[in-house]
């Protein structure tokens, strides 16, 4: 391959980066809303419930990784039992990998509606560690959202999906629970408005220098404090669901929020279950505290319950709930 051809990907990335940086500057300058009224939730997230779920997910006899099938099944049963308390319907989506049966757990609200929204989070961990932020926080959000959505009048069917096998060695393979679920939706021509992946929402820091970025210049736009939640979307062609969800999330004013529109080659933008919905052309975004760009406990034994900011995490759950119920 000649030098000219080898330079093409780099040139393309440069064009994307310049466009992205310009978009970020526009968001920073013009995207701040004057109205900072905090919306009242008809059913606020409960910090006591949140902590109880986090304890149940992290303080387990064995670590909830792909090797400990019995532990994964016990966690799946806990999620299923909690979902059943509140949802219109609850089920396991089972599939086999290397002779072992793994389970997604799915519950639904507003089943009278045909078009649906998927809110998902993975319950497995990477290796031998608690995985408090990654991703007990995301699963806890699903469990609390189930309580909050009970008997709500909804404009869409809402499916809460707890995935298995998001972590290595199955990340980016067809064995991911989210791949299995997204493929099922595609194969059955199910009408999906959009998907939101809840991936690490419990780690916040107010100190200067506590926030890193895949491109250092982004600190000019977003600052260097890890005090915000991030909504990650495609750089272009995200779809109406993504825009509507982000608008409602920000308008709730529950927590400081930044939008991160980025091309796929930027490190970290597809490091969660939403990547599989993108593969099948479903509109999707990720809700995250930015993972390893902030939380240095990522995939380590130090990712424990004590490191979480439950107060701000609860506000993230409130914002997700308000976004769901206000979608038209």
PDB file of N, CA and C in Angstrom, residues 57-58 60 62-69 71-76 79 95 97 101-105 120-140 142 161-173 175-179 197-200 271-273 276 298-300 303:
ATOM      1  N   UNK A  57     -25.529  -6.942  45.117  1.00  0.00           N
ATOM      2  CA  UNK A  57     -24.787  -7.253  43.901  1.00  0.00           C
ATOM      3  C   UNK A  57     -23.287  -7.408  44.135  1.00  0.00           C
ATOM      4  N   UNK A  58     -22.744  -6.662  45.092  1.00  0.00           N
ATOM      5  CA  UNK A  58     -21.285  -6.660  45.278  1.00  0.00           C
ATOM      6  C   UNK A  58     -20.804  -7.587  46.388  1.00  0.00           C
ATOM      7  N   UNK A  60     -21.176 -10.703  47.347  1.00  0.00           N
ATOM      8  CA  UNK A  60     -21.588 -12.057  46.997  1.00  0.00           C
ATOM      9  C   UNK A  60     -20.506 -13.063  47.401  1.00  0.00           C
ATOM     10  N   UNK A  62     -19.084 -15.454  45.753  1.00  0.00           N
ATOM     11  CA  UNK A  62     -18.085 -15.513  44.692  1.00  0.00           C
ATOM     12  C   UNK A  62     -18.241 -14.298  43.787  1.00  0.00           C
ATOM     13  N   UNK A  63     -17.250 -14.051  42.956  1.00  0.00           N
ATOM     14  CA  UNK A  63     -17.315 -12.915  42.049  1.00  0.00           C
ATOM     15  C   UNK A  63     -18.193 -13.263  40.847  1.00  0.00           C
ATOM     16  N   UNK A  64     -18.950 -12.290  40.387  1.00  0.00           N
ATOM     17  CA  UNK A  64     -19.933 -12.559  39.333  1.00  0.00           C
ATOM     18  C   UNK A  64     -19.300 -12.460  37.937  1.00  0.00           C
ATOM     19  N   UNK A  65     -18.319 -13.323  37.692  1.00  0.00           N
ATOM     20  CA  UNK A  65     -17.681 -13.366  36.379  1.00  0.00           C
ATOM     21  C   UNK A  65     -18.093 -14.626  35.624  1.00  0.00           C
ATOM     22  N   UNK A  66     -17.654 -14.727  34.369  1.00  0.00           N
ATOM     23  CA  UNK A  66     -18.125 -15.798  33.488  1.00  0.00           C
ATOM     24  C   UNK A  66     -17.755 -17.195  33.972  1.00  0.00           C
ATOM     25  N   UNK A  67     -16.727 -17.304  34.833  1.00  0.00           N
ATOM     26  CA  UNK A  67     -16.307 -18.614  35.324  1.00  0.00           C
ATOM     27  C   UNK A  67     -17.221 -19.132  36.439  1.00  0.00           C
ATOM     28  N   UNK A  68     -17.817 -18.222  37.178  1.00  0.00           N
ATOM     29  CA  UNK A  68     -18.654 -18.603  38.323  1.00  0.00           C
ATOM     30  C   UNK A  68     -20.121 -18.632  37.912  1.00  0.00           C
ATOM     31  N   UNK A  69     -20.501 -19.692  37.208  1.00  0.00           N
ATOM     32  CA  UNK A  69     -21.844 -19.781  36.645  1.00  0.00           C
ATOM     33  C   UNK A  69     -22.913 -19.733  37.728  1.00  0.00           C
ATOM     34  N   UNK A  71     -22.814 -18.326  40.614  1.00  0.00           N
ATOM     35  CA  UNK A  71     -22.953 -16.971  41.148  1.00  0.00           C
ATOM     36  C   UNK A  71     -23.681 -16.060  40.163  1.00  0.00           C
ATOM     37  N   UNK A  72     -23.363 -16.176  38.891  1.00  0.00           N
ATOM     38  CA  UNK A  72     -24.075 -15.403  37.880  1.00  0.00           C
ATOM     39  C   UNK A  72     -25.566 -15.734  37.909  1.00  0.00           C
ATOM     40  N   UNK A  73     -25.880 -17.007  38.040  1.00  0.00           N
ATOM     41  CA  UNK A  73     -27.284 -17.419  38.090  1.00  0.00           C
ATOM     42  C   UNK A  73     -27.977 -16.877  39.337  1.00  0.00           C
ATOM     43  N   UNK A  74     -27.255 -16.842  40.455  1.00  0.00           N
ATOM     44  CA  UNK A  74     -27.840 -16.303  41.685  1.00  0.00           C
ATOM     45  C   UNK A  74     -28.136 -14.812  41.533  1.00  0.00           C
ATOM     46  N   UNK A  75     -27.230 -14.088  40.892  1.00  0.00           N
ATOM     47  CA  UNK A  75     -27.452 -12.661  40.649  1.00  0.00           C
ATOM     48  C   UNK A  75     -28.611 -12.472  39.670  1.00  0.00           C
ATOM     49  N   UNK A  76     -28.663 -13.303  38.635  1.00  0.00           N
ATOM     50  CA  UNK A  76     -29.766 -13.232  37.677  1.00  0.00           C
ATOM     51  C   UNK A  76     -31.101 -13.488  38.367  1.00  0.00           C
ATOM     52  N   UNK A  79     -32.113 -10.360  40.297  1.00  0.00           N
ATOM     53  CA  UNK A  79     -32.639  -9.347  39.373  1.00  0.00           C
ATOM     54  C   UNK A  79     -34.049  -9.731  38.935  1.00  0.00           C
ATOM     55  N   UNK A  95     -29.097 -18.465  26.639  1.00  0.00           N
ATOM     56  CA  UNK A  95     -28.318 -18.906  25.482  1.00  0.00           C
ATOM     57  C   UNK A  95     -27.085 -19.648  25.977  1.00  0.00           C
ATOM     58  N   UNK A  97     -23.051 -20.891  25.755  1.00  0.00           N
ATOM     59  CA  UNK A  97     -21.679 -20.597  25.339  1.00  0.00           C
ATOM     60  C   UNK A  97     -20.775 -21.674  25.924  1.00  0.00           C
ATOM     61  N   UNK A 101     -25.003 -22.446  30.125  1.00  0.00           N
ATOM     62  CA  UNK A 101     -26.163 -21.595  29.871  1.00  0.00           C
ATOM     63  C   UNK A 101     -26.005 -20.277  30.624  1.00  0.00           C
ATOM     64  N   UNK A 102     -26.114 -19.175  29.884  1.00  0.00           N
ATOM     65  CA  UNK A 102     -26.057 -17.837  30.457  1.00  0.00           C
ATOM     66  C   UNK A 102     -27.402 -17.147  30.242  1.00  0.00           C
ATOM     67  N   UNK A 103     -27.676 -16.119  31.062  1.00  0.00           N
ATOM     68  CA  UNK A 103     -29.020 -15.542  31.070  1.00  0.00           C
ATOM     69  C   UNK A 103     -29.005 -14.022  31.041  1.00  0.00           C
ATOM     70  N   UNK A 104     -29.726 -13.444  30.091  1.00  0.00           N
ATOM     71  CA  UNK A 104     -30.162 -12.056  30.218  1.00  0.00           C
ATOM     72  C   UNK A 104     -31.458 -12.067  31.023  1.00  0.00           C
ATOM     73  N   UNK A 105     -31.718 -10.980  31.726  1.00  0.00           N
ATOM     74  CA  UNK A 105     -32.975 -10.863  32.474  1.00  0.00           C
ATOM     75  C   UNK A 105     -33.717  -9.638  31.943  1.00  0.00           C
ATOM     76  N   UNK A 120     -30.563  -0.761  29.218  1.00  0.00           N
ATOM     77  CA  UNK A 120     -29.803  -1.959  29.555  1.00  0.00           C
ATOM     78  C   UNK A 120     -28.553  -1.698  30.368  1.00  0.00           C
ATOM     79  N   UNK A 121     -28.110  -2.737  31.085  1.00  0.00           N
ATOM     80  CA  UNK A 121     -26.865  -2.686  31.859  1.00  0.00           C
ATOM     81  C   UNK A 121     -26.385  -4.118  32.084  1.00  0.00           C
ATOM     82  N   UNK A 122     -25.081  -4.325  32.138  1.00  0.00           N
ATOM     83  CA  UNK A 122     -24.560  -5.679  32.326  1.00  0.00           C
ATOM     84  C   UNK A 122     -24.275  -5.953  33.800  1.00  0.00           C
ATOM     85  N   UNK A 123     -24.530  -7.217  34.200  1.00  0.00           N
ATOM     86  CA  UNK A 123     -24.367  -7.573  35.608  1.00  0.00           C
ATOM     87  C   UNK A 123     -23.110  -8.408  35.884  1.00  0.00           C
ATOM     88  N   UNK A 124     -22.377  -8.796  34.865  1.00  0.00           N
ATOM     89  CA  UNK A 124     -21.144  -9.547  35.091  1.00  0.00           C
ATOM     90  C   UNK A 124     -19.987  -8.600  35.351  1.00  0.00           C
ATOM     91  N   UNK A 125     -18.887  -9.145  35.880  1.00  0.00           N
ATOM     92  CA  UNK A 125     -17.694  -8.338  36.152  1.00  0.00           C
ATOM     93  C   UNK A 125     -16.489  -8.921  35.421  1.00  0.00           C
ATOM     94  N   UNK A 126     -15.426  -8.132  35.375  1.00  0.00           N
ATOM     95  CA  UNK A 126     -14.175  -8.556  34.763  1.00  0.00           C
ATOM     96  C   UNK A 126     -13.261  -9.138  35.843  1.00  0.00           C
ATOM     97  N   UNK A 127     -13.100 -10.455  35.847  1.00  0.00           N
ATOM     98  CA  UNK A 127     -12.174 -11.078  36.784  1.00  0.00           C
ATOM     99  C   UNK A 127     -12.705 -11.194  38.198  1.00  0.00           C
ATOM    100  N   UNK A 128     -11.781 -11.234  39.149  1.00  0.00           N
ATOM    101  CA  UNK A 128     -12.125 -11.453  40.554  1.00  0.00           C
ATOM    102  C   UNK A 128     -12.167 -10.130  41.313  1.00  0.00           C
ATOM    103  N   UNK A 129     -13.280  -9.450  41.211  1.00  0.00           N
ATOM    104  CA  UNK A 129     -13.461  -8.178  41.909  1.00  0.00           C
ATOM    105  C   UNK A 129     -14.952  -7.867  42.024  1.00  0.00           C
ATOM    106  N   UNK A 130     -15.279  -6.925  42.899  1.00  0.00           N
ATOM    107  CA  UNK A 130     -16.685  -6.603  43.179  1.00  0.00           C
ATOM    108  C   UNK A 130     -17.389  -5.934  42.009  1.00  0.00           C
ATOM    109  N   UNK A 131     -16.662  -5.115  41.269  1.00  0.00           N
ATOM    110  CA  UNK A 131     -17.290  -4.383  40.174  1.00  0.00           C
ATOM    111  C   UNK A 131     -18.414  -3.484  40.651  1.00  0.00           C
ATOM    112  N   UNK A 132     -18.134  -2.662  41.653  1.00  0.00           N
ATOM    113  CA  UNK A 132     -19.170  -1.802  42.224  1.00  0.00           C
ATOM    114  C   UNK A 132     -19.652  -0.767  41.207  1.00  0.00           C
ATOM    115  N   UNK A 133     -18.713  -0.010  40.650  1.00  0.00           N
ATOM    116  CA  UNK A 133     -19.099   0.963  39.627  1.00  0.00           C
ATOM    117  C   UNK A 133     -19.344   0.261  38.297  1.00  0.00           C
ATOM    118  N   UNK A 134     -18.516  -0.759  38.026  1.00  0.00           N
ATOM    119  CA  UNK A 134     -18.591  -1.499  36.757  1.00  0.00           C
ATOM    120  C   UNK A 134     -19.056  -2.943  36.988  1.00  0.00           C
ATOM    121  N   UNK A 135     -20.349  -3.262  36.967  1.00  0.00           N
ATOM    122  CA  UNK A 135     -21.383  -2.309  36.646  1.00  0.00           C
ATOM    123  C   UNK A 135     -22.565  -2.519  37.575  1.00  0.00           C
ATOM    124  N   UNK A 136     -22.258  -2.734  38.868  1.00  0.00           N
ATOM    125  CA  UNK A 136     -23.358  -2.846  39.829  1.00  0.00           C
ATOM    126  C   UNK A 136     -24.186  -1.566  39.843  1.00  0.00           C
ATOM    127  N   UNK A 137     -23.557  -0.432  39.553  1.00  0.00           N
ATOM    128  CA  UNK A 137     -24.317   0.821  39.529  1.00  0.00           C
ATOM    129  C   UNK A 137     -25.354   0.821  38.418  1.00  0.00           C
ATOM    130  N   UNK A 138     -24.972   0.322  37.235  1.00  0.00           N
ATOM    131  CA  UNK A 138     -25.915   0.283  36.115  1.00  0.00           C
ATOM    132  C   UNK A 138     -27.072  -0.656  36.373  1.00  0.00           C
ATOM    133  N   UNK A 139     -26.785  -1.833  36.940  1.00  0.00           N
ATOM    134  CA  UNK A 139     -27.836  -2.806  37.232  1.00  0.00           C
ATOM    135  C   UNK A 139     -28.748  -2.284  38.336  1.00  0.00           C
ATOM    136  N   UNK A 140     -28.164  -1.649  39.333  1.00  0.00           N
ATOM    137  CA  UNK A 140     -28.974  -1.044  40.396  1.00  0.00           C
ATOM    138  C   UNK A 140     -29.925  -0.005  39.820  1.00  0.00           C
ATOM    139  N   UNK A 142     -31.329  -0.146  36.910  1.00  0.00           N
ATOM    140  CA  UNK A 142     -32.443  -0.899  36.334  1.00  0.00           C
ATOM    141  C   UNK A 142     -33.411  -1.352  37.426  1.00  0.00           C
ATOM    142  N   UNK A 161     -33.277  -4.394  30.553  1.00  0.00           N
ATOM    143  CA  UNK A 161     -32.555  -5.621  30.228  1.00  0.00           C
ATOM    144  C   UNK A 161     -31.226  -5.661  30.984  1.00  0.00           C
ATOM    145  N   UNK A 162     -31.061  -6.700  31.814  1.00  0.00           N
ATOM    146  CA  UNK A 162     -29.794  -6.938  32.509  1.00  0.00           C
ATOM    147  C   UNK A 162     -29.023  -7.987  31.730  1.00  0.00           C
ATOM    148  N   UNK A 163     -27.861  -7.611  31.201  1.00  0.00           N
ATOM    149  CA  UNK A 163     -27.099  -8.478  30.312  1.00  0.00           C
ATOM    150  C   UNK A 163     -26.028  -9.258  31.063  1.00  0.00           C
ATOM    151  N   UNK A 164     -25.735 -10.414  30.528  1.00  0.00           N
ATOM    152  CA  UNK A 164     -24.575 -11.170  30.976  1.00  0.00           C
ATOM    153  C   UNK A 164     -23.468 -11.086  29.915  1.00  0.00           C
ATOM    154  N   UNK A 165     -22.264 -11.458  30.312  1.00  0.00           N
ATOM    155  CA  UNK A 165     -21.104 -11.597  29.408  1.00  0.00           C
ATOM    156  C   UNK A 165     -20.771 -10.355  28.593  1.00  0.00           C
ATOM    157  N   UNK A 166     -20.798  -9.206  29.253  1.00  0.00           N
ATOM    158  CA  UNK A 166     -20.306  -8.000  28.584  1.00  0.00           C
ATOM    159  C   UNK A 166     -18.795  -7.902  28.667  1.00  0.00           C
ATOM    160  N   UNK A 167     -18.239  -8.451  29.740  1.00  0.00           N
ATOM    161  CA  UNK A 167     -16.818  -8.275  30.025  1.00  0.00           C
ATOM    162  C   UNK A 167     -15.946  -9.289  29.267  1.00  0.00           C
ATOM    163  N   UNK A 168     -14.618  -9.027  29.221  1.00  0.00           N
ATOM    164  CA  UNK A 168     -13.696 -10.011  28.648  1.00  0.00           C
ATOM    165  C   UNK A 168     -13.839 -11.353  29.377  1.00  0.00           C
ATOM    166  N   UNK A 169     -13.686 -12.473  28.667  1.00  0.00           N
ATOM    167  CA  UNK A 169     -13.140 -12.600  27.310  1.00  0.00           C
ATOM    168  C   UNK A 169     -14.184 -12.488  26.200  1.00  0.00           C
ATOM    169  N   UNK A 170     -15.405 -12.080  26.526  1.00  0.00           N
ATOM    170  CA  UNK A 170     -16.478 -12.105  25.531  1.00  0.00           C
ATOM    171  C   UNK A 170     -16.815 -10.740  24.943  1.00  0.00           C
ATOM    172  N   UNK A 171     -16.164  -9.695  25.442  1.00  0.00           N
ATOM    173  CA  UNK A 171     -16.421  -8.360  24.903  1.00  0.00           C
ATOM    174  C   UNK A 171     -16.098  -8.316  23.412  1.00  0.00           C
ATOM    175  N   UNK A 172     -16.982  -7.672  22.644  1.00  0.00           N
ATOM    176  CA  UNK A 172     -16.888  -7.558  21.184  1.00  0.00           C
ATOM    177  C   UNK A 172     -17.076  -8.905  20.468  1.00  0.00           C
ATOM    178  N   UNK A 173     -17.720  -9.856  21.112  1.00  0.00           N
ATOM    179  CA  UNK A 173     -18.034 -11.121  20.449  1.00  0.00           C
ATOM    180  C   UNK A 173     -19.552 -11.288  20.388  1.00  0.00           C
ATOM    181  N   UNK A 175     -21.089 -13.535  21.735  1.00  0.00           N
ATOM    182  CA  UNK A 175     -21.526 -14.148  22.989  1.00  0.00           C
ATOM    183  C   UNK A 175     -21.962 -13.127  24.035  1.00  0.00           C
ATOM    184  N   UNK A 176     -21.782 -11.853  23.732  1.00  0.00           N
ATOM    185  CA  UNK A 176     -22.261 -10.823  24.648  1.00  0.00           C
ATOM    186  C   UNK A 176     -23.789 -10.905  24.769  1.00  0.00           C
ATOM    187  N   UNK A 177     -24.283 -10.767  25.990  1.00  0.00           N
ATOM    188  CA  UNK A 177     -25.728 -10.800  26.179  1.00  0.00           C
ATOM    189  C   UNK A 177     -26.442  -9.737  25.376  1.00  0.00           C
ATOM    190  N   UNK A 178     -25.832  -8.586  25.244  1.00  0.00           N
ATOM    191  CA  UNK A 178     -26.460  -7.501  24.490  1.00  0.00           C
ATOM    192  C   UNK A 178     -26.482  -7.795  22.994  1.00  0.00           C
ATOM    193  N   UNK A 179     -25.481  -8.528  22.498  1.00  0.00           N
ATOM    194  CA  UNK A 179     -25.511  -8.931  21.091  1.00  0.00           C
ATOM    195  C   UNK A 179     -26.678  -9.888  20.857  1.00  0.00           C
ATOM    196  N   UNK A 197     -27.647   2.528  27.196  1.00  0.00           N
ATOM    197  CA  UNK A 197     -26.802   1.655  28.010  1.00  0.00           C
ATOM    198  C   UNK A 197     -26.360   2.419  29.258  1.00  0.00           C
ATOM    199  N   UNK A 198     -26.641   1.834  30.428  1.00  0.00           N
ATOM    200  CA  UNK A 198     -26.256   2.462  31.695  1.00  0.00           C
ATOM    201  C   UNK A 198     -24.963   1.795  32.146  1.00  0.00           C
ATOM    202  N   UNK A 199     -23.858   2.492  31.963  1.00  0.00           N
ATOM    203  CA  UNK A 199     -22.527   1.901  32.136  1.00  0.00           C
ATOM    204  C   UNK A 199     -21.668   2.736  33.081  1.00  0.00           C
ATOM    205  N   UNK A 200     -21.662   2.351  34.374  1.00  0.00           N
ATOM    206  CA  UNK A 200     -20.850   3.028  35.378  1.00  0.00           C
ATOM    207  C   UNK A 200     -21.374   4.448  35.615  1.00  0.00           C
ATOM    208  N   UNK A 271     -17.406   1.284  24.421  1.00  0.00           N
ATOM    209  CA  UNK A 271     -16.983   0.280  25.403  1.00  0.00           C
ATOM    210  C   UNK A 271     -18.143  -0.157  26.294  1.00  0.00           C
ATOM    211  N   UNK A 272     -19.264  -0.486  25.716  1.00  0.00           N
ATOM    212  CA  UNK A 272     -20.382  -1.002  26.497  1.00  0.00           C
ATOM    213  C   UNK A 272     -21.396  -1.655  25.570  1.00  0.00           C
ATOM    214  N   UNK A 273     -22.545  -2.004  26.133  1.00  0.00           N
ATOM    215  CA  UNK A 273     -23.523  -2.814  25.414  1.00  0.00           C
ATOM    216  C   UNK A 273     -24.211  -2.088  24.266  1.00  0.00           C
ATOM    217  N   UNK A 276     -23.594  -3.061  20.423  1.00  0.00           N
ATOM    218  CA  UNK A 276     -24.288  -4.113  19.680  1.00  0.00           C
ATOM    219  C   UNK A 276     -25.587  -3.618  19.053  1.00  0.00           C
ATOM    220  N   UNK A 298     -11.141   1.056  37.784  1.00  0.00           N
ATOM    221  CA  UNK A 298     -11.709   0.277  36.685  1.00  0.00           C
ATOM    222  C   UNK A 298     -10.995  -1.060  36.515  1.00  0.00           C
ATOM    223  N   UNK A 299     -11.761  -2.150  36.583  1.00  0.00           N
ATOM    224  CA  UNK A 299     -11.276  -3.520  36.424  1.00  0.00           C
ATOM    225  C   UNK A 299     -10.221  -3.887  37.463  1.00  0.00           C
ATOM    226  N   UNK A 300     -10.309  -3.281  38.642  1.00  0.00           N
ATOM    227  CA  UNK A 300      -9.390  -3.583  39.735  1.00  0.00           C
ATOM    228  C   UNK A 300     -10.172  -3.993  40.983  1.00  0.00           C
ATOM    229  N   UNK A 303     -12.406  -1.458  42.975  1.00  0.00           N
ATOM    230  CA  UNK A 303     -13.730  -0.974  42.535  1.00  0.00           C
ATOM    231  C   UNK A 303     -14.767  -1.491  43.520  1.00  0.00           C
TER     232      UNK A 303
END
